[in-house]
Short mmCIF file of C-alpha atoms in Angstrom, two decimals:
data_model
loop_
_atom_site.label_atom_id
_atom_site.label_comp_id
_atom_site.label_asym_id
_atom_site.label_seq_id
_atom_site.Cartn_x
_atom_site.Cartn_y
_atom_site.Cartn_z
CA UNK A 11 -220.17 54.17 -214.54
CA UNK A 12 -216.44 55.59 -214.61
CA UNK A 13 -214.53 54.11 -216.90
CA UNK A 14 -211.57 51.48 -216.52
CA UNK A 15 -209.19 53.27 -218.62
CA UNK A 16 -207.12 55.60 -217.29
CA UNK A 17 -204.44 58.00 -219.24
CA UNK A 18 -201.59 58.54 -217.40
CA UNK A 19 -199.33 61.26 -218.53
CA UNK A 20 -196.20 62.69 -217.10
CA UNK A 21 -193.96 65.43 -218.21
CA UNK A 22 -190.99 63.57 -216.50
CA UNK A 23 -188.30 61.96 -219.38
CA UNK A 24 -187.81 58.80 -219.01
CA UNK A 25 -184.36 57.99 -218.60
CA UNK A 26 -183.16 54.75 -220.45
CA UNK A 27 -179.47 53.06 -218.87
CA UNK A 28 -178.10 51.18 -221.49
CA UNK A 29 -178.18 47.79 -219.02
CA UNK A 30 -181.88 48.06 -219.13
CA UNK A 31 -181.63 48.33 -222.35
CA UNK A 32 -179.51 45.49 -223.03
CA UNK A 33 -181.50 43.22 -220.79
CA UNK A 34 -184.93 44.03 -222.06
CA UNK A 35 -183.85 43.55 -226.11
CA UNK A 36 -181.57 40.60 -225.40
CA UNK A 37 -178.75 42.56 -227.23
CA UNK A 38 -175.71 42.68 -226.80
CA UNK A 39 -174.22 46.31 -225.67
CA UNK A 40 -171.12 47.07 -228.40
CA UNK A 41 -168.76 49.74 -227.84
CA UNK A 42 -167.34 51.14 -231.34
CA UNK A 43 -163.85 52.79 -231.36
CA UNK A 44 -162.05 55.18 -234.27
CA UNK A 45 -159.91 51.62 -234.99
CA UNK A 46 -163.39 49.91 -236.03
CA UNK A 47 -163.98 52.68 -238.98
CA UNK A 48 -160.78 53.89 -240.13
CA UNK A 49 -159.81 52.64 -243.84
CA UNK A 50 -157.63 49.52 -244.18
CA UNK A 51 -153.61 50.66 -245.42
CA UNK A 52 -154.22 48.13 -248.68
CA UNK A 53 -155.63 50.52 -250.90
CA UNK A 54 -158.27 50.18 -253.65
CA UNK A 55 -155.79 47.84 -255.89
CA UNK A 56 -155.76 47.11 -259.66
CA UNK A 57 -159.04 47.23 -260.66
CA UNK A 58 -160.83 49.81 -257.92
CA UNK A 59 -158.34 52.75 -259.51
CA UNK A 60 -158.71 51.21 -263.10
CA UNK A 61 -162.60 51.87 -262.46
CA UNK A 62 -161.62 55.35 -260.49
CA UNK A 63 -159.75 56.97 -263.29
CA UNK A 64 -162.40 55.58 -265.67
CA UNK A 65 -164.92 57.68 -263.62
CA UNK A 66 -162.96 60.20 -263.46
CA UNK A 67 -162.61 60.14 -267.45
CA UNK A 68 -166.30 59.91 -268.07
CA UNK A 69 -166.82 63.33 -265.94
CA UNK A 70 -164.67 64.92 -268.02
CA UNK A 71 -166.22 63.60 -271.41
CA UNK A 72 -169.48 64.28 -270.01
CA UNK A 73 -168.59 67.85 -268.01
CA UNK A 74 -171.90 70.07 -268.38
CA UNK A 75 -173.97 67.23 -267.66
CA UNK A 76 -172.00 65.29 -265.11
CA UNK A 77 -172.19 68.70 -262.77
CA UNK A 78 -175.87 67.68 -261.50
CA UNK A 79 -174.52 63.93 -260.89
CA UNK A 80 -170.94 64.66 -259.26
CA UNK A 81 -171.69 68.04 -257.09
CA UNK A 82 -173.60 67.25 -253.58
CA UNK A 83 -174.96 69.75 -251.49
CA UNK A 84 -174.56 69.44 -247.61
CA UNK A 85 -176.51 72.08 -245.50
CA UNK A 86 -175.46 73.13 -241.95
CA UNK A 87 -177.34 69.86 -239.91
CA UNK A 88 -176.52 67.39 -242.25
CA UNK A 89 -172.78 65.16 -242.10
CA UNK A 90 -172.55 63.18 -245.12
CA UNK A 91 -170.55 59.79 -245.32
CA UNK A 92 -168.98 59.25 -248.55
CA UNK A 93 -167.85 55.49 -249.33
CA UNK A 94 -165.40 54.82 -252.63
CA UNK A 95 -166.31 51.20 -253.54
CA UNK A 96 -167.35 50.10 -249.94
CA UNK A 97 -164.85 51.71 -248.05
CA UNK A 98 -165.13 55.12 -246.13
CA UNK A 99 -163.05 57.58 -247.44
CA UNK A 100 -160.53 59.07 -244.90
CA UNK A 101 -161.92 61.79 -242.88
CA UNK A 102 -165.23 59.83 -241.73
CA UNK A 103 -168.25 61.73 -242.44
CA UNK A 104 -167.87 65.16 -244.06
CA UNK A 105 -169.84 68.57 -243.89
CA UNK A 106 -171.14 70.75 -244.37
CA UNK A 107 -170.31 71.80 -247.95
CA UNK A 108 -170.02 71.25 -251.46
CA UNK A 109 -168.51 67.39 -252.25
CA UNK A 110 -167.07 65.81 -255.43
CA UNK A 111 -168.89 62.90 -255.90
CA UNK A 112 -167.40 60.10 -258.79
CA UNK A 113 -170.38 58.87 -260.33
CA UNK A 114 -170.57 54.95 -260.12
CA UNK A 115 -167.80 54.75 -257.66
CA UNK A 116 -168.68 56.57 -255.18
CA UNK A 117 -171.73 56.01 -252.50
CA UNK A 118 -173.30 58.77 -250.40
CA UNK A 119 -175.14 58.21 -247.13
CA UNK A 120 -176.89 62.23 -245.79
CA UNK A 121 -177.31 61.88 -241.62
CA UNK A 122 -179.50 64.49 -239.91
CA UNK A 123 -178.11 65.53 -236.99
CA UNK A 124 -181.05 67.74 -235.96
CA UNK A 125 -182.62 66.26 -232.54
CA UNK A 126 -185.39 63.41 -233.61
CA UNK A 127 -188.87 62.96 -232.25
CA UNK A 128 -191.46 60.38 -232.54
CA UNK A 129 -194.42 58.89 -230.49
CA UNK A 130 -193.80 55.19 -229.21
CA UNK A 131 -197.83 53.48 -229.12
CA UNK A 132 -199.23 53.62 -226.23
CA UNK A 133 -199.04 49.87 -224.25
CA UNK A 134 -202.04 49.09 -222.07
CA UNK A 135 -201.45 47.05 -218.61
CA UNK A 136 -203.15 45.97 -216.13
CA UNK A 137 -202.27 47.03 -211.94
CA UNK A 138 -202.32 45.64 -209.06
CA UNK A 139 -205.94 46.84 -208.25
CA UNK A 140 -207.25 45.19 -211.69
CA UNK A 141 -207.14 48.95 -213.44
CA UNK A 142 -206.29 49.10 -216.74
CA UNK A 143 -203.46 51.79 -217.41
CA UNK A 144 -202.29 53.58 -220.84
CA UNK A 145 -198.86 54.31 -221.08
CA UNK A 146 -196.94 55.73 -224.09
CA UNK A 147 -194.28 57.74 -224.39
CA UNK A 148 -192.34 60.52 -226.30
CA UNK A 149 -188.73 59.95 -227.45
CA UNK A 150 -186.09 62.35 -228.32
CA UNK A 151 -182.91 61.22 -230.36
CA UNK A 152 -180.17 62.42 -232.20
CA UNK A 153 -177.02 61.13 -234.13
CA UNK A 154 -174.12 62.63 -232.22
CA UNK A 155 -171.51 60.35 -234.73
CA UNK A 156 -172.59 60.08 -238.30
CA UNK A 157 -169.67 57.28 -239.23
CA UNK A 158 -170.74 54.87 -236.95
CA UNK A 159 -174.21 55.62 -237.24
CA UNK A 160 -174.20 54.44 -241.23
CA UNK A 161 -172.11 51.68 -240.65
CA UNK A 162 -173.71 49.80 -237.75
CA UNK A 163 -177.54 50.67 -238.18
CA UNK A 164 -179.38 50.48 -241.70
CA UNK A 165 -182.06 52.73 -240.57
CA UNK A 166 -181.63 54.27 -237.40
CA UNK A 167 -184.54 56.37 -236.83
CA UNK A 168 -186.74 52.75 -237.17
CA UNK A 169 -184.23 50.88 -235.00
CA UNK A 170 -184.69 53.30 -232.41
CA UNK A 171 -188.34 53.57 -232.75
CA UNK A 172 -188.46 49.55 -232.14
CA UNK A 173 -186.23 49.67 -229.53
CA UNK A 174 -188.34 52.65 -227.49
CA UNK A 175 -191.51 50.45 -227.82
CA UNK A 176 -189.89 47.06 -227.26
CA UNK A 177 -188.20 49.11 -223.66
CA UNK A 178 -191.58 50.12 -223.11
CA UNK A 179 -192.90 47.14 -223.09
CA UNK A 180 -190.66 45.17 -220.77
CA UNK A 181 -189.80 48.02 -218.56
CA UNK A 182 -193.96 47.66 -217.85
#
């Protein structure tokens, strides 16, 4: 007896409009501008460049060994955003390079900007002739702006993983 299952596979991409998008997730579609990430004109104040000049004291005290701690590598497909006490330095993400990094002042985020691929599950349903069908999918990604990208997503490679399989789903 042939078997219900069926594996349907396509070489077509599937193209994704963000209103499909926002409709299946229930989310709302937000449009981020240079004015949402640029740095605030009030400074770090009192007590951020008390504790910046105290970093920068305790490299010097500690120079041979503070070398592994304060120099970051970035290679060629990486952007790197550096934040000084919760704020993003001016600039926006930075790379690729060497960076001066102030130990306990200073917070560095590494985004990949090589194109992304993963396998979204495959989702079963059921047709109108009572045949079950097996559909999954292959997505491509890639961060085209590293700022934004660290400041709006935690993890963005898992958000868009959820987001591929939860489109999946409702699209079917």
């Amino acid at each position: 007896m042939a078997s219900k299952q069926q594996r349907l596979s396509t070489g077509a991409p599937l193209n994704i409009n963000m209103s499909t998008v926002s409709r299946a997730t229930g989310s709302r579609n937000y449009q981020c501008n240079k004015s949402d990430i640029q740095n605030t004109k009030e400074g770090l104040g009192a007590c951020g460049w008390f504790l910046v000049v105290l970093s920068y004291i305790l490299c010097v005290m500690t120079f041979p060994f503070s070398l592994c701690v304060t120099i970051k590598v970035v290679q060629e497909y990486e952007r790197v955003v550096i934040m000084r006490l919760g704020r993003i330095l001016s600039g926006g993400a930075k790379g690729p390079g060497l960076f001066f990094i102030l130990p306990c002042v200073d917070s560095v985020t590494k985004v990949d900007l090589r194109t992304v691929t993963f396998d979204v599950p495959p989702q079963e349903i059921l047709t109108k002739d009572s045949v079950t069908v097996s559909v999954d999918a292959v997505v491509y990604f890639r961060i085209c702006n590293p700022t934004i990208s660290v400041i709006n997503v935690e993890n963005s490679g898992n958000s868009t993983q959820l987001l591929a399989a939860t489109t999946l789903r409702n699209i079917l």
